[in-house]
Amino acid sequence: MFIDSHCHINFPELAARMPDLLAKMEENQVTHALCVSVDLPDFPGVLALAEQYPHIYASVGVHPDYEDTPEPSVDQLVQLSQHPKIIAIGETGLDYYRLEGDLEWQRERFRTHIKASRITRKPLIIHTRSASADTIRLMREEGAGTDQGGVAGVMHCFTESLEVAEAALAMGFYISFSGIVTFKSAKDLQAVARAVPLERMLIETDSPYLAPVPFRGRMNEPGYVRHVGEYIATLKDVPLEQVARQTTENFLNLFNVVR
Ligand SMILES: [Zn+2]
Ligand SMILES: [Zn+2]
């Protein structure tokens, strides 16, 4: 069995197809999916999906790319996460690729999420793009990792170097790979995935974005996470069953999901 550790099935293009998505998950032995919150106005929709479907979990957080959106406070994140189906804080992090100018607000928002994670003991879902040095620095400054009393979390849709992966691993974080790792051009990332121990790895779709090969360019969905798992198995030269079992166990352990 597989788990999609990061998807956005609350987005209208996917939410409109829920019965179809659930059938595809079952067909591909994808047993659970984590629907990740990107802003507060959308949070009720994310929570509603988690409440409606037993094998859908959810997170609460405000994505670093969302500029004109209500800013969350630590208290607010703590309050909103007090629900058994909310298993993580995020997605949060830094993204210097899409936005320019003074991004101090992004760093402040990231610090807020790390504080909420430390209080609630719910793991962080971290997004980092063109900002790895600051991301790691803030994780250290705010004590996000298990080495500093935090509960760590996952570096989602990982596309950074092995050095960045190792810094996160040292703080107790897991590394999650998306369909990007299956792309022909992703040679460097494939080398990183080969080096990251399976015991610290998660797999995800980040759907509706980033469909893996052989669906590249189409709309992505949780059922396709199986293809990320298959690619990792080939890359690491281990049985698919081992990738499925280990990444599932990693997810359930990290997010304290009762089996
Ligand atoms: Zn992201
Ligand atoms: Zn995402």
mmCIF file of C-alpha atoms and ligand atoms in Angstrom:
data_model
loop_
_atom_site.group_PDB
_atom_site.id
_atom_site.type_symbol
_atom_site.label_atom_id
_atom_site.label_comp_id
_atom_site.label_asym_id
_atom_site.label_seq_id
_atom_site.Cartn_x
_atom_site.Cartn_y
_atom_site.Cartn_z
ATOM 1 C CA MET A 1 0.000 0.000 0.000
ATOM 2 C CA PHE A 2 1.000 3.602 -0.668
ATOM 3 C CA ILE A 3 0.222 6.933 0.969
ATOM 4 C CA ASP A 4 0.123 10.273 -0.829
ATOM 5 C CA SER A 5 1.782 12.468 1.810
ATOM 6 C CA HIS A 6 0.927 15.763 0.080
ATOM 7 C CA CYS A 7 -1.938 16.701 -2.207
ATOM 8 C CA HIS A 8 -4.391 19.551 -2.778
ATOM 9 C CA ILE A 9 -7.585 17.646 -3.529
ATOM 10 C CA ASN A 10 -9.640 20.521 -2.146
ATOM 11 C CA PHE A 11 -8.725 22.563 -5.257
ATOM 12 C CA PRO A 12 -11.897 22.802 -7.392
ATOM 13 C CA GLU A 13 -10.522 20.845 -10.369
ATOM 14 C CA LEU A 14 -9.907 17.832 -8.092
ATOM 15 C CA ALA A 15 -12.701 18.288 -5.531
ATOM 16 C CA ALA A 16 -15.227 18.081 -8.365
ATOM 17 C CA ARG A 17 -13.951 14.556 -9.158
ATOM 18 C CA MET A 18 -13.833 13.051 -5.645
ATOM 19 C CA PRO A 19 -15.580 9.710 -6.408
ATOM 20 C CA ASP A 20 -13.231 9.202 -9.353
ATOM 21 C CA LEU A 21 -10.145 10.143 -7.267
ATOM 22 C CA LEU A 22 -11.107 7.703 -4.513
ATOM 23 C CA ALA A 23 -11.660 4.906 -7.032
ATOM 24 C CA LYS A 24 -8.249 5.557 -8.609
ATOM 25 C CA MET A 25 -6.627 5.520 -5.162
ATOM 26 C CA GLU A 26 -8.169 2.148 -4.435
ATOM 27 C CA GLU A 27 -7.168 0.769 -7.828
ATOM 28 C CA ASN A 28 -3.556 1.781 -7.118
ATOM 29 C CA GLN A 29 -3.558 0.633 -3.474
ATOM 30 C CA VAL A 30 -3.182 4.193 -2.215
ATOM 31 C CA THR A 31 -4.719 3.868 1.236
ATOM 32 C CA HIS A 32 -4.415 7.411 2.612
ATOM 33 C CA ALA A 33 -3.799 10.957 1.433
ATOM 34 C CA LEU A 34 -2.880 14.127 3.298
ATOM 35 C CA CYS A 35 -4.753 17.154 1.961
ATOM 36 C CA VAL A 36 -2.512 20.136 2.636
ATOM 37 C CA SER A 37 -3.884 23.554 3.510
ATOM 38 C CA VAL A 38 -2.503 26.600 1.658
ATOM 39 C CA ASP A 39 -4.441 29.477 3.228
ATOM 40 C CA LEU A 40 -6.991 30.168 5.935
ATOM 41 C CA PRO A 41 -10.003 30.961 3.683
ATOM 42 C CA ASP A 42 -9.636 27.484 2.088
ATOM 43 C CA PHE A 43 -9.109 25.693 5.388
ATOM 44 C CA PRO A 44 -12.804 24.863 6.062
ATOM 45 C CA GLY A 45 -12.927 23.034 2.714
ATOM 46 C CA VAL A 46 -9.779 21.070 3.542
ATOM 47 C CA LEU A 47 -11.150 20.096 6.957
ATOM 48 C CA ALA A 48 -14.521 19.118 5.447
ATOM 49 C CA LEU A 49 -12.813 16.576 3.169
ATOM 50 C CA ALA A 50 -10.940 15.084 6.118
ATOM 51 C CA GLU A 51 -14.154 14.880 8.117
ATOM 52 C CA GLN A 52 -16.069 13.285 5.271
ATOM 53 C CA TYR A 53 -13.531 10.610 4.271
ATOM 54 C CA PRO A 54 -11.894 8.358 6.902
ATOM 55 C CA HIS A 55 -8.632 7.911 4.942
ATOM 56 C CA ILE A 56 -8.141 11.593 4.094
ATOM 57 C CA TYR A 57 -6.120 13.625 6.612
ATOM 58 C CA ALA A 58 -5.491 17.361 6.632
ATOM 59 C CA SER A 59 -3.099 20.090 7.768
ATOM 60 C CA VAL A 60 -3.466 23.754 8.657
ATOM 61 C CA GLY A 61 -1.155 26.464 7.376
ATOM 62 C CA VAL A 62 -0.540 29.338 4.971
ATOM 63 C CA HIS A 63 1.691 28.745 1.949
ATOM 64 C CA PRO A 64 4.642 31.139 1.413
ATOM 65 C CA ASP A 65 3.433 31.997 -2.121
ATOM 66 C CA TYR A 66 0.128 33.431 -0.858
ATOM 67 C CA GLU A 67 0.847 37.121 -0.484
ATOM 68 C CA ASP A 68 -2.570 38.781 -0.199
ATOM 69 C CA THR A 69 -4.179 36.488 2.320
ATOM 70 C CA PRO A 70 -5.020 36.701 6.047
ATOM 71 C CA GLU A 71 -1.844 36.279 8.109
ATOM 72 C CA PRO A 72 -2.121 33.488 10.693
ATOM 73 C CA SER A 73 -1.095 33.991 14.306
ATOM 74 C CA VAL A 74 0.502 31.275 16.410
ATOM 75 C CA ASP A 75 -2.676 31.065 18.529
ATOM 76 C CA GLN A 76 -4.852 30.708 15.472
ATOM 77 C CA LEU A 77 -2.801 27.835 14.065
ATOM 78 C CA VAL A 78 -2.790 26.143 17.460
ATOM 79 C CA GLN A 79 -6.579 26.521 17.741
ATOM 80 C CA LEU A 80 -7.328 25.316 14.204
ATOM 81 C CA SER A 81 -5.089 22.274 14.585
ATOM 82 C CA GLN A 82 -7.052 20.953 17.587
ATOM 83 C CA HIS A 83 -8.893 18.335 15.589
ATOM 84 C CA PRO A 84 -8.036 14.620 15.337
ATOM 85 C CA LYS A 85 -7.873 14.730 11.521
ATOM 86 C CA ILE A 86 -5.466 17.698 11.462
ATOM 87 C CA ILE A 87 -2.131 15.944 11.653
ATOM 88 C CA ALA A 88 0.358 18.609 10.535
ATOM 89 C CA ILE A 89 1.215 22.324 10.414
ATOM 90 C CA GLY A 90 1.732 23.702 6.892
ATOM 91 C CA GLU A 91 2.414 24.007 4.234
ATOM 92 C CA THR A 92 4.884 26.630 5.256
ATOM 93 C CA GLY A 93 8.445 27.585 4.380
ATOM 94 C CA LEU A 94 10.142 29.999 2.001
ATOM 95 C CA ASP A 95 9.854 30.565 -1.730
ATOM 96 C CA TYR A 96 12.161 33.139 -3.291
ATOM 97 C CA TYR A 97 11.485 31.820 -6.784
ATOM 98 C CA ARG A 98 7.961 33.092 -7.344
ATOM 99 C CA LEU A 99 8.067 36.292 -5.334
ATOM 100 C CA GLU A 100 10.587 39.120 -5.225
ATOM 101 C CA GLY A 101 11.315 42.169 -3.078
ATOM 102 C CA ASP A 102 11.367 42.329 0.692
ATOM 103 C CA LEU A 103 10.209 38.908 1.807
ATOM 104 C CA GLU A 104 10.605 39.448 5.536
ATOM 105 C CA TRP A 105 6.851 38.728 5.874
ATOM 106 C CA GLN A 106 7.489 35.261 4.457
ATOM 107 C CA ARG A 107 10.177 34.577 7.047
ATOM 108 C CA GLU A 108 7.907 35.885 9.836
ATOM 109 C CA ARG A 109 5.089 33.649 8.648
ATOM 110 C CA PHE A 110 7.452 30.654 8.587
ATOM 111 C CA ARG A 111 8.578 31.392 12.183
ATOM 112 C CA THR A 112 4.909 31.521 13.242
ATOM 113 C CA HIS A 113 4.311 28.024 11.848
ATOM 114 C CA ILE A 114 7.406 26.580 13.540
ATOM 115 C CA LYS A 115 6.242 28.028 16.874
ATOM 116 C CA ALA A 116 2.795 26.467 16.385
ATOM 117 C CA SER A 117 4.387 23.107 15.592
ATOM 118 C CA ARG A 118 6.437 23.205 18.790
ATOM 119 C CA ILE A 119 3.340 24.025 20.869
ATOM 120 C CA THR A 120 0.964 21.518 19.262
ATOM 121 C CA ARG A 121 3.602 18.780 18.722
ATOM 122 C CA LYS A 122 2.281 18.395 15.182
ATOM 123 C CA PRO A 123 4.955 18.012 12.479
ATOM 124 C CA LEU A 124 5.763 20.693 9.901
ATOM 125 C CA ILE A 125 5.234 20.428 6.151
ATOM 126 C CA ILE A 126 7.987 22.584 4.695
ATOM 127 C CA HIS A 127 8.096 24.006 1.180
ATOM 128 C CA THR A 128 11.416 25.494 0.074
ATOM 129 C CA ARG A 129 12.301 26.903 -3.326
ATOM 130 C CA SER A 130 15.389 28.991 -4.191
ATOM 131 C CA ALA A 131 15.672 29.683 -0.463
ATOM 132 C CA SER A 132 17.368 26.666 1.072
ATOM 133 C CA ALA A 133 19.985 28.534 3.144
ATOM 134 C CA ASP A 134 17.385 30.752 4.839
ATOM 135 C CA THR A 135 14.995 27.816 5.236
ATOM 136 C CA ILE A 136 17.580 25.753 7.120
ATOM 137 C CA ARG A 137 18.678 28.814 9.117
ATOM 138 C CA LEU A 138 15.138 29.585 10.297
ATOM 139 C CA MET A 139 14.482 25.922 11.098
ATOM 140 C CA ARG A 140 17.534 26.061 13.375
ATOM 141 C CA GLU A 141 16.769 29.499 14.870
ATOM 142 C CA GLU A 142 13.226 28.471 15.805
ATOM 143 C CA GLY A 143 14.126 24.962 16.938
ATOM 144 C CA ALA A 144 12.030 23.076 14.395
ATOM 145 C CA GLY A 145 14.030 19.864 14.676
ATOM 146 C CA THR A 146 13.952 16.999 17.142
ATOM 147 C CA ASP A 147 17.542 17.924 18.061
ATOM 148 C CA GLN A 148 16.188 21.187 19.567
ATOM 149 C CA GLY A 149 12.947 20.047 21.160
ATOM 150 C CA GLY A 150 10.770 20.375 18.062
ATOM 151 C CA VAL A 151 8.875 17.549 16.373
ATOM 152 C CA ALA A 152 10.458 18.032 12.904
ATOM 153 C CA GLY A 153 8.304 17.120 9.900
ATOM 154 C CA VAL A 154 8.847 16.759 6.181
ATOM 155 C CA MET A 155 10.705 18.683 3.482
ATOM 156 C CA HIS A 156 8.015 18.316 0.836
ATOM 157 C CA CYS A 157 8.453 18.080 -2.945
ATOM 158 C CA PHE A 158 12.174 18.068 -2.387
ATOM 159 C CA THR A 159 14.296 19.495 -5.219
ATOM 160 C CA GLU A 160 17.367 20.750 -3.326
ATOM 161 C CA SER A 161 20.912 19.386 -3.028
ATOM 162 C CA LEU A 162 22.098 16.446 -0.959
ATOM 163 C CA GLU A 163 23.705 18.914 1.499
ATOM 164 C CA VAL A 164 20.315 20.491 2.192
ATOM 165 C CA ALA A 165 18.747 17.041 2.560
ATOM 166 C CA GLU A 166 21.442 16.051 5.033
ATOM 167 C CA ALA A 167 20.961 19.221 7.088
ATOM 168 C CA ALA A 168 17.229 18.481 7.330
ATOM 169 C CA LEU A 169 17.803 14.786 8.094
ATOM 170 C CA ALA A 170 20.139 15.808 10.936
ATOM 171 C CA MET A 171 17.253 17.817 12.437
ATOM 172 C CA GLY A 172 15.007 14.738 12.328
ATOM 173 C CA PHE A 173 13.112 15.663 9.173
ATOM 174 C CA TYR A 174 11.885 13.315 6.484
ATOM 175 C CA ILE A 175 12.430 14.033 2.775
ATOM 176 C CA SER A 176 9.473 13.701 0.414
ATOM 177 C CA PHE A 177 9.825 13.115 -3.321
ATOM 178 C CA SER A 178 7.164 14.002 -5.880
ATOM 179 C CA GLY A 179 6.715 13.172 -9.570
ATOM 180 C CA ILE A 180 9.619 15.536 -10.347
ATOM 181 C CA VAL A 181 12.018 12.704 -9.468
ATOM 182 C CA THR A 182 10.618 10.677 -12.402
ATOM 183 C CA PHE A 183 11.412 13.383 -14.966
ATOM 184 C CA LYS A 184 14.226 12.586 -17.410
ATOM 185 C CA SER A 185 15.921 15.914 -16.708
ATOM 186 C CA ALA A 186 16.025 15.396 -12.926
ATOM 187 C CA LYS A 187 19.409 13.630 -12.789
ATOM 188 C CA ASP A 188 20.708 15.553 -9.761
ATOM 189 C CA LEU A 189 17.523 14.949 -7.820
ATOM 190 C CA GLN A 190 17.631 11.252 -8.680
ATOM 191 C CA ALA A 191 21.130 11.092 -7.154
ATOM 192 C CA VAL A 192 19.761 12.750 -3.989
ATOM 193 C CA ALA A 193 16.900 10.222 -3.812
ATOM 194 C CA ARG A 194 19.396 7.394 -4.160
ATOM 195 C CA ALA A 195 21.343 8.769 -1.168
ATOM 196 C CA VAL A 196 18.415 9.518 1.174
ATOM 197 C CA PRO A 197 17.713 6.421 3.308
ATOM 198 C CA LEU A 198 14.355 4.787 2.628
ATOM 199 C CA GLU A 199 13.713 4.912 6.395
ATOM 200 C CA ARG A 200 13.515 8.723 6.141
ATOM 201 C CA MET A 201 11.632 9.064 2.881
ATOM 202 C CA LEU A 202 8.037 9.921 1.997
ATOM 203 C CA ILE A 203 6.350 10.032 -1.404
ATOM 204 C CA GLU A 204 3.740 12.496 -2.633
ATOM 205 C CA THR A 205 1.932 13.820 -5.686
ATOM 206 C CA ASP A 206 1.518 17.538 -4.820
ATOM 207 C CA SER A 207 -1.530 17.102 -7.074
ATOM 208 C CA PRO A 208 -3.043 18.733 -9.086
ATOM 209 C CA TYR A 209 0.527 19.735 -10.075
ATOM 210 C CA LEU A 210 3.529 17.732 -11.224
ATOM 211 C CA ALA A 211 2.105 14.482 -12.546
ATOM 212 C CA PRO A 212 4.796 11.776 -12.661
ATOM 213 C CA VAL A 213 5.877 9.951 -15.802
ATOM 214 C CA PRO A 214 3.881 8.444 -17.640
ATOM 215 C CA PHE A 215 1.238 11.092 -16.902
ATOM 216 C CA ARG A 216 3.533 14.119 -17.152
ATOM 217 C CA GLY A 217 1.676 17.221 -18.350
ATOM 218 C CA ARG A 218 -1.739 15.911 -17.292
ATOM 219 C CA MET A 219 -3.651 16.758 -14.137
ATOM 220 C CA ASN A 220 -2.118 14.892 -11.218
ATOM 221 C CA GLU A 221 -4.097 13.016 -8.536
ATOM 222 C CA PRO A 222 -3.340 10.955 -5.396
ATOM 223 C CA GLY A 223 -3.618 7.572 -7.149
ATOM 224 C CA TYR A 224 -0.549 8.441 -9.216
ATOM 225 C CA VAL A 225 1.720 8.414 -6.152
ATOM 226 C CA ARG A 226 2.211 4.751 -6.921
ATOM 227 C CA HIS A 227 4.322 5.769 -9.922
ATOM 228 C CA VAL A 228 6.622 7.818 -7.695
ATOM 229 C CA GLY A 229 7.033 4.727 -5.497
ATOM 230 C CA GLU A 230 7.780 2.552 -8.531
ATOM 231 C CA TYR A 231 10.405 4.975 -9.727
ATOM 232 C CA ILE A 232 12.087 5.110 -6.299
ATOM 233 C CA ALA A 233 12.163 1.288 -6.177
ATOM 234 C CA THR A 234 13.928 1.153 -9.545
ATOM 235 C CA LEU A 235 16.292 3.959 -8.572
ATOM 236 C CA LYS A 236 17.279 2.295 -5.300
ATOM 237 C CA ASP A 237 17.132 -1.194 -6.790
ATOM 238 C CA VAL A 238 14.843 -2.536 -4.071
ATOM 239 C CA PRO A 239 11.485 -4.348 -4.375
ATOM 240 C CA LEU A 240 8.451 -2.089 -4.847
ATOM 241 C CA GLU A 241 6.879 -3.809 -1.850
ATOM 242 C CA GLN A 242 9.696 -2.536 0.362
ATOM 243 C CA VAL A 243 9.253 1.081 -0.819
ATOM 244 C CA ALA A 244 5.498 0.816 -0.288
ATOM 245 C CA ARG A 245 5.797 -0.670 3.195
ATOM 246 C CA GLN A 246 8.576 1.629 4.424
ATOM 247 C CA THR A 247 7.159 4.927 3.127
ATOM 248 C CA THR A 248 3.760 3.986 4.573
ATOM 249 C CA GLU A 249 5.277 3.206 7.946
ATOM 250 C CA ASN A 250 7.262 6.468 7.829
ATOM 251 C CA PHE A 251 4.105 8.472 7.198
ATOM 252 C CA LEU A 252 2.140 6.804 9.996
ATOM 253 C CA ASN A 253 5.043 7.258 12.437
ATOM 254 C CA LEU A 254 5.794 10.878 11.570
ATOM 255 C CA PHE A 255 2.195 12.039 11.753
ATOM 256 C CA ASN A 256 1.210 9.789 14.673
ATOM 257 C CA VAL A 257 -1.611 8.215 12.709
ATOM 258 C CA VAL A 258 -3.117 5.269 14.552
ATOM 259 C CA ARG A 259 -3.070 2.137 12.413
HETATM 260 ZN ZN ZN B 1 4.753 23.192 -1.818
HETATM 261 ZN ZN ZN B 2 1.641 21.756 -1.871
#
